[in-house]
PDB file of C-alpha atoms and ligand atoms in Angstrom:
ATOM      1  CA  MET I   1      86.145  63.486 112.676  1.00 62.00           C
ATOM      2  CA  ALA I   2      85.164  66.243 115.069  1.00 63.00           C
ATOM      3  CA  ASN I   3      87.104  65.898 118.278  1.00 61.00           C
ATOM      4  CA  GLU I   4      85.797  65.685 121.832  1.00 63.00           C
ATOM      5  CA  ASN I   5      85.250  69.436 122.043  1.00 68.00           C
ATOM      6  CA  HIS I   6      82.888  69.109 119.051  1.00 82.00           C
ATOM      7  CA  LYS I   7      84.924  71.432 116.912  1.00 92.00           C
ATOM      8  CA  PRO I   8      85.710  70.203 113.430  1.00 95.00           C
ATOM      9  CA  VAL I   9      89.223  69.031 112.672  1.00 97.00           C
ATOM     10  CA  ILE I  10      90.850  71.457 110.267  1.00 98.00           C
ATOM     11  CA  ALA I  11      93.306  70.096 107.725  1.00 98.00           C
ATOM     12  CA  ILE I  12      95.473  72.687 106.004  1.00 98.00           C
ATOM     13  CA  LEU I  13      97.082  71.439 102.800  1.00 98.00           C
ATOM     14  CA  GLY I  14     100.216  73.487 102.269  1.00 98.00           C
ATOM     15  CA  GLY I  15     100.066  74.311 105.953  1.00 98.00           C
ATOM     16  CA  THR I  16     103.808  74.870 106.028  1.00 98.00           C
ATOM     17  CA  GLY I  17     103.474  78.057 103.966  1.00 98.00           C
ATOM     18  CA  ALA I  18     103.129  81.623 105.139  1.00 97.00           C
ATOM     19  CA  GLN I  19      99.366  81.714 104.852  1.00 97.00           C
ATOM     20  CA  GLY I  20      98.671  78.166 105.961  1.00 98.00           C
ATOM     21  CA  SER I  21     100.897  78.233 109.005  1.00 98.00           C
ATOM     22  CA  ALA I  22      99.449  81.565 110.146  1.00 98.00           C
ATOM     23  CA  LEU I  23      95.940  80.173 109.797  1.00 98.00           C
ATOM     24  CA  ALA I  24      96.985  77.030 111.665  1.00 98.00           C
ATOM     25  CA  LEU I  25      98.311  79.120 114.529  1.00 98.00           C
ATOM     26  CA  LEU I  26      95.107  81.130 114.786  1.00 98.00           C
ATOM     27  CA  CYS I  27      92.891  78.053 114.636  1.00 98.00           C
ATOM     28  CA  ALA I  28      94.996  76.144 117.175  1.00 98.00           C
ATOM     29  CA  ASN I  29      94.789  79.124 119.477  1.00 97.00           C
ATOM     30  CA  ALA I  30      90.992  79.030 119.101  1.00 97.00           C
ATOM     31  CA  GLY I  31      90.956  75.397 120.259  1.00 96.00           C
ATOM     32  CA  TYR I  32      90.633  73.589 116.947  1.00 97.00           C
ATOM     33  CA  SER I  33      92.531  70.425 116.163  1.00 98.00           C
ATOM     34  CA  ILE I  34      94.814  71.075 113.234  1.00 98.00           C
ATOM     35  CA  VAL I  35      96.405  68.696 110.786  1.00 98.00           C
ATOM     36  CA  ILE I  36      99.179  70.279 108.747  1.00 98.00           C
ATOM     37  CA  GLY I  37      99.306  68.732 105.280  1.00 98.00           C
ATOM     38  CA  SER I  38     102.680  68.782 103.579  1.00 98.00           C
ATOM     39  CA  ARG I  39     104.928  66.988 101.130  1.00 98.00           C
ATOM     40  CA  SER I  40     107.713  67.348 103.679  1.00 98.00           C
ATOM     41  CA  SER I  41     107.441  65.817 107.130  1.00 98.00           C
ATOM     42  CA  GLN I  42     110.466  67.828 108.234  1.00 98.00           C
ATOM     43  CA  LYS I  43     108.910  71.167 107.298  1.00 98.00           C
ATOM     44  CA  ALA I  44     105.586  70.166 108.801  1.00 98.00           C
ATOM     45  CA  LEU I  45     107.210  69.062 112.042  1.00 98.00           C
ATOM     46  CA  GLU I  46     108.891  72.460 112.325  1.00 98.00           C
ATOM     47  CA  VAL I  47     105.544  74.212 111.906  1.00 98.00           C
ATOM     48  CA  CYS I  48     103.960  71.980 114.563  1.00 98.00           C
ATOM     49  CA  LYS I  49     106.815  72.792 116.936  1.00 98.00           C
ATOM     50  CA  ARG I  50     106.487  76.514 116.314  1.00 98.00           C
ATOM     51  CA  ILE I  51     102.749  76.455 116.994  1.00 98.00           C
ATOM     52  CA  SER I  52     103.121  74.294 120.084  1.00 98.00           C
ATOM     53  CA  ALA I  53     105.735  76.679 121.434  1.00 98.00           C
ATOM     54  CA  VAL I  54     103.255  79.544 121.242  1.00 97.00           C
ATOM     55  CA  VAL I  55      99.870  77.948 121.901  1.00 97.00           C
ATOM     56  CA  LYS I  56      99.476  76.133 125.190  1.00 94.00           C
ATOM     57  CA  HIS I  57      97.873  72.682 124.715  1.00 94.00           C
ATOM     58  CA  ALA I  58      97.793  73.081 120.951  1.00 96.00           C
ATOM     59  CA  ASN I  59      96.355  70.046 119.214  1.00 97.00           C
ATOM     60  CA  VAL I  60      98.428  70.105 116.066  1.00 98.00           C
ATOM     61  CA  SER I  61      99.811  67.253 114.020  1.00 98.00           C
ATOM     62  CA  TYR I  62     101.022  66.670 110.491  1.00 98.00           C
ATOM     63  CA  GLU I  63     100.503  64.226 107.675  1.00 98.00           C
ATOM     64  CA  ASP I  64     101.067  64.101 103.976  1.00 98.00           C
ATOM     65  CA  ASN I  65      98.384  66.001 102.101  1.00 98.00           C
ATOM     66  CA  GLN I  66      96.360  62.867 101.323  1.00 97.00           C
ATOM     67  CA  ILE I  67      96.095  61.682 104.925  1.00 98.00           C
ATOM     68  CA  ALA I  68      95.539  65.229 106.154  1.00 98.00           C
ATOM     69  CA  ALA I  69      92.599  65.586 103.775  1.00 98.00           C
ATOM     70  CA  GLU I  70      91.186  62.310 105.076  1.00 98.00           C
ATOM     71  CA  LYS I  71      91.487  63.427 108.685  1.00 98.00           C
ATOM     72  CA  GLY I  72      90.046  66.914 108.241  1.00 98.00           C
ATOM     73  CA  ASP I  73      86.360  67.735 108.532  1.00 97.00           C
ATOM     74  CA  VAL I  74      87.208  71.069 106.968  1.00 98.00           C
ATOM     75  CA  VAL I  75      90.005  71.106 104.385  1.00 98.00           C
ATOM     76  CA  VAL I  76      91.842  74.322 103.591  1.00 98.00           C
ATOM     77  CA  LEU I  77      93.732  74.469 100.314  1.00 98.00           C
ATOM     78  CA  SER I  78      96.720  76.710 100.936  1.00 98.00           C
ATOM     79  CA  VAL I  79      99.199  75.714  98.251  1.00 98.00           C
ATOM     80  CA  PRO I  80     100.287  78.177  95.538  1.00 97.00           C
ATOM     81  CA  TYR I  81      97.625  78.857  92.945  1.00 95.00           C
ATOM     82  CA  ALA I  82      99.545  77.044  90.199  1.00 97.00           C
ATOM     83  CA  SER I  83      99.543  73.788  92.172  1.00 97.00           C
ATOM     84  CA  GLN I  84      95.995  73.903  93.521  1.00 96.00           C
ATOM     85  CA  ARG I  85      94.472  71.792  90.769  1.00 96.00           C
ATOM     86  CA  SER I  86      97.100  69.062  90.969  1.00 97.00           C
ATOM     87  CA  THR I  87      96.861  69.010  94.756  1.00 97.00           C
ATOM     88  CA  VAL I  88      93.074  68.681  94.694  1.00 97.00           C
ATOM     89  CA  GLU I  89      93.334  65.895  92.154  1.00 96.00           C
ATOM     90  CA  THR I  90      95.740  64.053  94.445  1.00 96.00           C
ATOM     91  CA  VAL I  91      93.395  64.183  97.422  1.00 97.00           C
ATOM     92  CA  ARG I  92      90.033  64.270  95.632  1.00 96.00           C
ATOM     93  CA  ALA I  93      88.782  60.964  97.037  1.00 95.00           C
ATOM     94  CA  ALA I  94      89.079  62.283 100.572  1.00 97.00           C
ATOM     95  CA  LEU I  95      87.087  65.454  99.941  1.00 97.00           C
ATOM     96  CA  ASP I  96      83.597  64.062  99.423  1.00 95.00           C
ATOM     97  CA  GLY I  97      81.056  65.780 101.651  1.00 93.00           C
ATOM     98  CA  LYS I  98      83.599  68.070 103.276  1.00 96.00           C
ATOM     99  CA  ILE I  99      83.838  71.813 103.491  1.00 95.00           C
ATOM    100  CA  ILE I 100      86.721  72.982 101.314  1.00 96.00           C
ATOM    101  CA  LEU I 101      88.201  76.439 101.763  1.00 96.00           C
ATOM    102  CA  LYS I 102      90.713  78.026  99.421  1.00 92.00           C
ATOM    103  CA  ASN I 103      93.318  80.411 100.745  1.00 80.00           C
TER     104      ASN I 103
HETATM  105  N1  NAP J 201     101.347  85.102 100.627  1.00 91.99           N
HETATM  106  C1  NAP J 201     100.372  85.999 100.617  1.00 91.99           C
HETATM  107  O1  NAP J 201     100.538  87.176 100.949  1.00 91.99           O
HETATM  108  C2  NAP J 201      98.991  85.577 100.223  1.00 91.99           C
HETATM  109  C3  NAP J 201      97.949  86.405 100.502  1.00 91.99           C
HETATM  110  C4  NAP J 201      96.671  85.980 100.208  1.00 91.99           C
HETATM  111  C5  NAP J 201      96.464  84.758  99.616  1.00 91.99           C
HETATM  112  N2  NAP J 201      97.479  83.958  99.338  1.00 91.99           N
HETATM  113  C6  NAP J 201      97.181  82.666  98.720  1.00 91.99           C
HETATM  114  O2  NAP J 201      97.310  81.683  99.740  1.00 91.99           O
HETATM  115  C7  NAP J 201      97.852  80.496  99.166  1.00 91.99           C
HETATM  116  C8  NAP J 201      99.109  80.118  99.950  1.00 91.99           C
HETATM  117  O3  NAP J 201     100.034  81.190  99.943  1.00 91.99           O
HETATM  118  P1  NAP J 201     101.473  81.036 100.640  1.00 91.99           P
HETATM  119  O4  NAP J 201     102.169  82.309 100.446  1.00 91.99           O
HETATM  120  O5  NAP J 201     101.310  80.461 102.025  1.00 91.99           O
HETATM  121  O6  NAP J 201     102.095  79.905  99.688  1.00 91.99           O
HETATM  122  P2  NAP J 201     103.548  79.256  99.730  1.00 91.99           P
HETATM  123  O7  NAP J 201     104.212  79.541 101.029  1.00 91.99           O
HETATM  124  O8  NAP J 201     104.264  79.602  98.478  1.00 91.99           O
HETATM  125  O9  NAP J 201     103.186  77.707  99.619  1.00 91.99           O
HETATM  126  C9  NAP J 201     102.423  77.059 100.611  1.00 91.99           C
HETATM  127  C10 NAP J 201     102.834  75.597 100.677  1.00 91.99           C
HETATM  128  O10 NAP J 201     102.402  74.964  99.503  1.00 91.99           O
HETATM  129  C11 NAP J 201     103.220  73.821  99.284  1.00 91.99           C
HETATM  130  N3  NAP J 201     103.617  73.788  97.879  1.00 91.99           N
HETATM  131  C12 NAP J 201     104.498  74.590  97.232  1.00 91.99           C
HETATM  132  N4  NAP J 201     104.614  74.233  95.953  1.00 91.99           N
HETATM  133  C13 NAP J 201     103.804  73.155  95.790  1.00 91.99           C
HETATM  134  C14 NAP J 201     103.507  72.315  94.677  1.00 91.99           C
HETATM  135  N5  NAP J 201     104.059  72.512  93.464  1.00 91.99           N
HETATM  136  N6  NAP J 201     102.647  71.283  94.884  1.00 91.99           N
HETATM  137  C15 NAP J 201     102.075  71.067  96.099  1.00 91.99           C
HETATM  138  N7  NAP J 201     102.329  71.839  97.177  1.00 91.99           N
HETATM  139  C16 NAP J 201     103.178  72.871  97.013  1.00 91.99           C
HETATM  140  C17 NAP J 201     104.435  73.967 100.182  1.00 91.99           C
HETATM  141  O11 NAP J 201     104.266  73.044 101.237  1.00 91.99           O
HETATM  142  P3  NAP J 201     105.148  71.691 101.389  1.00 91.99           P
HETATM  143  O12 NAP J 201     106.461  71.944 100.703  1.00 91.99           O
HETATM  144  O13 NAP J 201     105.262  71.568 102.873  1.00 91.99           O
HETATM  145  O14 NAP J 201     104.319  70.639 100.755  1.00 91.99           O
HETATM  146  C18 NAP J 201     104.337  75.361 100.707  1.00 91.99           C
HETATM  147  O15 NAP J 201     104.843  75.523 102.023  1.00 91.99           O
HETATM  148  C19 NAP J 201      98.146  80.813  97.685  1.00 91.99           C
HETATM  149  O16 NAP J 201      97.062  80.348  96.898  1.00 91.99           O
HETATM  150  C20 NAP J 201      98.169  82.314  97.644  1.00 91.99           C
HETATM  151  O17 NAP J 201      97.731  82.816  96.407  1.00 91.99           O
HETATM  152  C21 NAP J 201      98.747  84.335  99.656  1.00 91.99           C
END
């Protein structure tokens, strides 16, 4: 759901990667709420810490990819090309009616 500043929540599946984490940093810096989607809570926590260390008042959290897709208004697919199909299939039910972007 859009947060109180009326900006959509952006979920980034594979947000621990080079592309996804860079996008997360930019979006957090622009005031968006970010949910990092990952198969690894440890990796995702590290990304959240790195962003929070750089962006004052960053609104960044992490979930597994399924929950991240549910929480995002906009869902960015930023996993390697070879795993995009399987990742989408895993989270498909959460994507209805949402804007999906592919990195
Ligand atoms: N790197 C570039 O220069 C570049 C430039 C333009 C576009 N792109 C595109 O942007 C996308 C992301 O690139 P990237 O370099 O950030 O990718 P990456 O670092 O290789 O992977 C991104 C994340 O995807 C998750 N992942 C890896 N293997 C997976 C699998 N088998 N199933 C599900 N998730 C998996 C991992 O997250 P967890 O382990 O945390 O789940 C990983 O941190 C790709 O489609 C790529 O083609 C990349």
